[in-house]
Short mmCIF file of C-alpha atoms and ligand atoms in Angstrom, two decimals:
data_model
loop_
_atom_site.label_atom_id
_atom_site.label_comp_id
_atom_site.label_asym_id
_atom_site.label_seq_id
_atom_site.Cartn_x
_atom_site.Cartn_y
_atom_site.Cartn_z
CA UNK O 1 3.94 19.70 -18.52
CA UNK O 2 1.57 18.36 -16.07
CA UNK O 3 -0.75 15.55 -17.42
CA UNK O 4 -4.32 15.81 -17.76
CA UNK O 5 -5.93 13.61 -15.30
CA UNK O 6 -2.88 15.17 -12.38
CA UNK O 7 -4.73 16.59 -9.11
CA UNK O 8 -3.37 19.87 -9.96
CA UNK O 9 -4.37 19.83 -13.56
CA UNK O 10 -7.78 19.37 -12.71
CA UNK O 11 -7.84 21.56 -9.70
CA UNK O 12 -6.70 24.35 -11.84
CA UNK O 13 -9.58 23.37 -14.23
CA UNK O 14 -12.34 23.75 -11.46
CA UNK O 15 -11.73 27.67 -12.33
CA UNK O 16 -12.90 27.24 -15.83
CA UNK O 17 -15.34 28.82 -17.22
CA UNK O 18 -16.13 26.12 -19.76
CA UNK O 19 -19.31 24.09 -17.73
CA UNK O 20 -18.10 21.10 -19.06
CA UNK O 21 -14.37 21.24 -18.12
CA UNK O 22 -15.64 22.33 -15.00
CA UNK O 23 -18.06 19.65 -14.84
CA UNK O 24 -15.95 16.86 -15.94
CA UNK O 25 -12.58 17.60 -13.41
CA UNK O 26 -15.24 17.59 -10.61
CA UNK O 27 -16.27 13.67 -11.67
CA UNK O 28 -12.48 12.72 -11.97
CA UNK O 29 -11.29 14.42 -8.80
CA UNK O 30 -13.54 12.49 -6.75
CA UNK O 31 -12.82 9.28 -9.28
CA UNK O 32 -9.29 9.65 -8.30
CA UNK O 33 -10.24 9.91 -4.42
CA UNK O 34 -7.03 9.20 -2.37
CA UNK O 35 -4.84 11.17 -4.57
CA UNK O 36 -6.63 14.03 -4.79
CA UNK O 37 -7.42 14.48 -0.79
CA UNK O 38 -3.83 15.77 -0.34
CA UNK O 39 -4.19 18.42 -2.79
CA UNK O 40 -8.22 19.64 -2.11
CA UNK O 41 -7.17 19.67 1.60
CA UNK O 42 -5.19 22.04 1.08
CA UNK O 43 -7.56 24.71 -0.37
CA UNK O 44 -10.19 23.49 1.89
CA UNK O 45 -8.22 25.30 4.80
CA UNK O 46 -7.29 28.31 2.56
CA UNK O 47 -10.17 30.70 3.65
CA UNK O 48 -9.28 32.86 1.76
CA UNK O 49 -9.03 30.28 -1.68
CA UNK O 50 -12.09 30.61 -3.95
CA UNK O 51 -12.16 27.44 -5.02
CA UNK O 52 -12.52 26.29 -0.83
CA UNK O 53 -16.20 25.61 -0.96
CA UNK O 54 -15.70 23.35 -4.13
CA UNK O 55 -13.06 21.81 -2.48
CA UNK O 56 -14.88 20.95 0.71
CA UNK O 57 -17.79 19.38 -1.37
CA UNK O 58 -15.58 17.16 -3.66
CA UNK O 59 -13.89 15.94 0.38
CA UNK O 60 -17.14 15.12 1.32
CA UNK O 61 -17.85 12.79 -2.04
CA UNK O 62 -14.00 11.61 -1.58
CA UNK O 63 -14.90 10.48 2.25
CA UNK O 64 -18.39 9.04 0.97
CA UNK O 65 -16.97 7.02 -2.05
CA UNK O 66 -13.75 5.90 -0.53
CA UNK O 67 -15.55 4.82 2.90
CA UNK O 68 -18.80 2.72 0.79
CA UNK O 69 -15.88 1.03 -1.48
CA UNK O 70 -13.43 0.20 1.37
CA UNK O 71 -13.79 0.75 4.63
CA UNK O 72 -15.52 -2.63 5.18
CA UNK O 73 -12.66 -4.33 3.52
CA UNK O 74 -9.03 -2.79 4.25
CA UNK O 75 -7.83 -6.47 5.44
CA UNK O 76 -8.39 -7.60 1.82
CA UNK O 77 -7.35 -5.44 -0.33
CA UNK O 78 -3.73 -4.36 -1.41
CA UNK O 79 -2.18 -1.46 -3.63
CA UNK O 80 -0.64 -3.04 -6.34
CA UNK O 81 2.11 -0.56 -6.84
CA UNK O 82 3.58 -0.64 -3.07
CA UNK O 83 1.85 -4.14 -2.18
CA UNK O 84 0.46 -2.33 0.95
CA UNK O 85 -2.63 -2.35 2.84
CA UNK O 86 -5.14 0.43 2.34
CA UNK O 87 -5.81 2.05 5.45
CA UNK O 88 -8.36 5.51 7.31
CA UNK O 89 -6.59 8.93 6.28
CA UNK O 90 -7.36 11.77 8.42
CA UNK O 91 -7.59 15.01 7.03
CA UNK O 92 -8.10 17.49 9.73
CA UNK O 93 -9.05 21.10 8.97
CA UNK O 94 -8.98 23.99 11.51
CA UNK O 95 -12.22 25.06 12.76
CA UNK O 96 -12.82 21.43 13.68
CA UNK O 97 -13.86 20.06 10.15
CA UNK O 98 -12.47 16.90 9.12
CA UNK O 99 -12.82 14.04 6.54
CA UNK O 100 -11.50 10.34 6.73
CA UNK O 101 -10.62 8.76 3.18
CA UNK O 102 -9.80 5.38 2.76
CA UNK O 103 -6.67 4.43 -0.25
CA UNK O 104 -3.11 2.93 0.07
CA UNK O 105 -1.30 3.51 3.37
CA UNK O 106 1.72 3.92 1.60
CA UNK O 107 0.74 6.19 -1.96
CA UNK O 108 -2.56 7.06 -1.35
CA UNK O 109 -4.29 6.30 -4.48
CA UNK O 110 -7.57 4.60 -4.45
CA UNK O 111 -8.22 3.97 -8.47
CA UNK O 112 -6.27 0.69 -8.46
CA UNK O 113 -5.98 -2.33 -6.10
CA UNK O 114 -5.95 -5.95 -5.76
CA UNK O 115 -9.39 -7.53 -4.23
CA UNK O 116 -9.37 -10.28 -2.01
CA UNK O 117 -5.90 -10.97 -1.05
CA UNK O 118 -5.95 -11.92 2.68
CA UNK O 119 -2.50 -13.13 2.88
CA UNK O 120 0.59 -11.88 1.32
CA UNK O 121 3.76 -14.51 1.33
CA UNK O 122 7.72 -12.76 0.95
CA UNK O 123 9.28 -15.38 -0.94
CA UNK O 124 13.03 -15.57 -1.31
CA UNK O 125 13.59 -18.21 -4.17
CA UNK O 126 16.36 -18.15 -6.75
CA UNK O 127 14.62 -20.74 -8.56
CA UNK O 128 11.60 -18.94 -8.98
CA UNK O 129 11.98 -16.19 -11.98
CA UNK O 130 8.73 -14.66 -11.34
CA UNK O 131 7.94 -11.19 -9.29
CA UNK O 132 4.28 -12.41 -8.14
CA UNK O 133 1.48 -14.98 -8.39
CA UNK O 134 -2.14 -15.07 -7.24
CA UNK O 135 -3.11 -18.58 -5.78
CA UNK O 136 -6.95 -17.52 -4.64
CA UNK O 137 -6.57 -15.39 -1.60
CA UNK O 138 -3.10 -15.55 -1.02
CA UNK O 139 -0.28 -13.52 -2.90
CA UNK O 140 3.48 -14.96 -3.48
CA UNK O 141 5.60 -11.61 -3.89
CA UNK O 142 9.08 -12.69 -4.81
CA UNK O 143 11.59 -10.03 -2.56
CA UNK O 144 14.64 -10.96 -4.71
CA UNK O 145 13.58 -10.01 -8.02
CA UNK O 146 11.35 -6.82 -5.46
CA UNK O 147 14.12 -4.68 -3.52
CA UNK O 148 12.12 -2.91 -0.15
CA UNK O 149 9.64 -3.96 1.78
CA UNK O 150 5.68 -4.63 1.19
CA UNK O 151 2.91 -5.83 3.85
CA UNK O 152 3.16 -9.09 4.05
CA UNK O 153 1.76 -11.90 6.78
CA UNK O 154 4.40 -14.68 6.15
CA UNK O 155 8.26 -15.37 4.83
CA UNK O 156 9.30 -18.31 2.85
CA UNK O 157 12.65 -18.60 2.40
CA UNK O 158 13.21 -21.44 -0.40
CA UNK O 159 16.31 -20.96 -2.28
CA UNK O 160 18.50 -18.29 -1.47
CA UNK O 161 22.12 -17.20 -1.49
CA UNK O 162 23.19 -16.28 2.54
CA UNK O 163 23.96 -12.61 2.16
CA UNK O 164 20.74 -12.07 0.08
CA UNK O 165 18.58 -13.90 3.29
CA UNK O 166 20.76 -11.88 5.76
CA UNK O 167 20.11 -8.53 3.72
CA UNK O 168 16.19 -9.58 3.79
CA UNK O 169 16.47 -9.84 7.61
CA UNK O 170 18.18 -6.99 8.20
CA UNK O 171 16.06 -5.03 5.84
CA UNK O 172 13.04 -5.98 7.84
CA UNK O 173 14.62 -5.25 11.42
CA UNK O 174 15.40 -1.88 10.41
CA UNK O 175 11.78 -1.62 9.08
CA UNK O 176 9.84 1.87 11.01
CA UNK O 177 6.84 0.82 9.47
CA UNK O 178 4.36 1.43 12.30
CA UNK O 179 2.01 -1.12 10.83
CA UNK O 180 4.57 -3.41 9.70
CA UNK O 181 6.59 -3.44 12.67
CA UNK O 182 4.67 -5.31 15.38
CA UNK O 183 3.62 -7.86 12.74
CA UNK O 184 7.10 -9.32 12.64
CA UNK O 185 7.72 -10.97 15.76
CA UNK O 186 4.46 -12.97 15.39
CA UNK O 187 5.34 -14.15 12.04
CA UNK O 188 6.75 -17.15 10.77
CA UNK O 189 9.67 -17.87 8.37
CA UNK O 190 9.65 -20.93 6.79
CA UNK O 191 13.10 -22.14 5.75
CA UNK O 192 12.93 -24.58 2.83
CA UNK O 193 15.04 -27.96 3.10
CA UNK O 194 17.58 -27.08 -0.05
CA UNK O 195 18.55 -23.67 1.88
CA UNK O 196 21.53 -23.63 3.56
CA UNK O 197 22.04 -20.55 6.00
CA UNK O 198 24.69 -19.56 8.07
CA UNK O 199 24.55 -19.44 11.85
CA UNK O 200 24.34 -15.75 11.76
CA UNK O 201 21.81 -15.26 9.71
CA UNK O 202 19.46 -17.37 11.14
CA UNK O 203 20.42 -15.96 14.63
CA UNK O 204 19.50 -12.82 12.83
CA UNK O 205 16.19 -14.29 11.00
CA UNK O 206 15.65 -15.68 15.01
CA UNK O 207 15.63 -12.84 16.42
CA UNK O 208 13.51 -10.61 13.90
CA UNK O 209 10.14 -13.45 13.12
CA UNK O 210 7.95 -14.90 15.76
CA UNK O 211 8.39 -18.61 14.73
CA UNK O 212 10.83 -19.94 12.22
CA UNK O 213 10.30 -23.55 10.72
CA UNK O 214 12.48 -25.54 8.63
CA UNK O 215 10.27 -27.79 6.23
CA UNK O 216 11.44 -31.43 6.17
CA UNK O 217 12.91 -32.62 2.65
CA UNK O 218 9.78 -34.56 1.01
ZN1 LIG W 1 0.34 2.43 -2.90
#
């Protein structure tokens, strides 16, 4: 059973006859923007589909919405379900049409998001039970109690167990991310005064972050 407010459940309900079914999964496909690209793109190249012309429409509200709410702000803002950046989607449509949409680089929704984070921090602390905290702009993501990877700008590594800093850098040199991927060498890891890390692994840590600072007992 597909749930009400899926893409597909309220493609399928364009093709009511019902005005106000109709009327109603138009608002919410264009409410759910990102998601729903993928799906309407798909019967926007169907010539043949008779619900193409509807679906070329909604694309254009999708690329008007998504671009007013975001496009001026992709740095900032953050999915809250992958932690990464939003970011342009292309849809390209033969005969030359095409629509750019603007949701999660990663999901592609565009209905939730966190506003005004300019800096996201890994954290690897033991100590620290939490999964995340807000401190104004900046985001703390804790990786150990968050297996995989998430955009973020900076790595402090406070308290942490060897193997579980080695797996981190490891995890993040065999990152494909294409956005991701360059960050890393410019980046710096912080390495907290009460960790103690093998040879190896920072050799490893070394190799995969730009800079890599050990903060002086206070
Ligand atoms: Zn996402």
């Amino acid at each position: 059973m597909t749930e009400p407010d899926h893409p597909d459940s309220l493609i399928a309900a364009l093709q009511s006859r019902n005005w106000a079914d109709y009327f109603a999964a138009r608002q919410m496909l264009v409410a759910l923007g990102g998601e729903a690209a993928e799906p309407l793109s798909r019967l926007a190249a169907d010539e043949a589909h008779p619900l193409r012309a509807i679906a070329l429409e909604l694309l254009t509200y999708i690329e008007q919405e998504t671009t007013l709410r975001f496009a001026g702000r992709l740095a900032q803002l953050l999915c809250p379900r992958c932690l990464t950046r939003f970011d342009a989607h292309s849809v390209n449509l033969p005969w030359g049409v095409s629509f750019t949409y603007y949701s999660c680089r990663a999901c592609r929704q565009s209905r939730e998001f966190l506003e005004g984070v300019k800096r996201v921090v890994a954290v690897l602390d033991t100590v620290w039970p939490e999964q995340q905290l807000r401190q104004k702009s900046s985001l703390r993501v804790n990786w150990l109690t968050r297996p995989g990877l998430f955009d973020f700008d900076r790595v402090e590594i406070i308290h942490a167990a060897d193997q579980d800093a080695e797996r981190f850098a490891i995890q993040v040199g065999n990152d494909t991310d294409p956005y991701r991927k360059p960050r890393y060498s410019q980046m710096t890891c912080m390495i907290g005064p009460d960790c103690q890390l093998s040879e190896n692994t920072l050799r490893i840590l070394e190799h995969t972050f730009g800079v890599i600072t050990h903060a002086p007992h206070l």
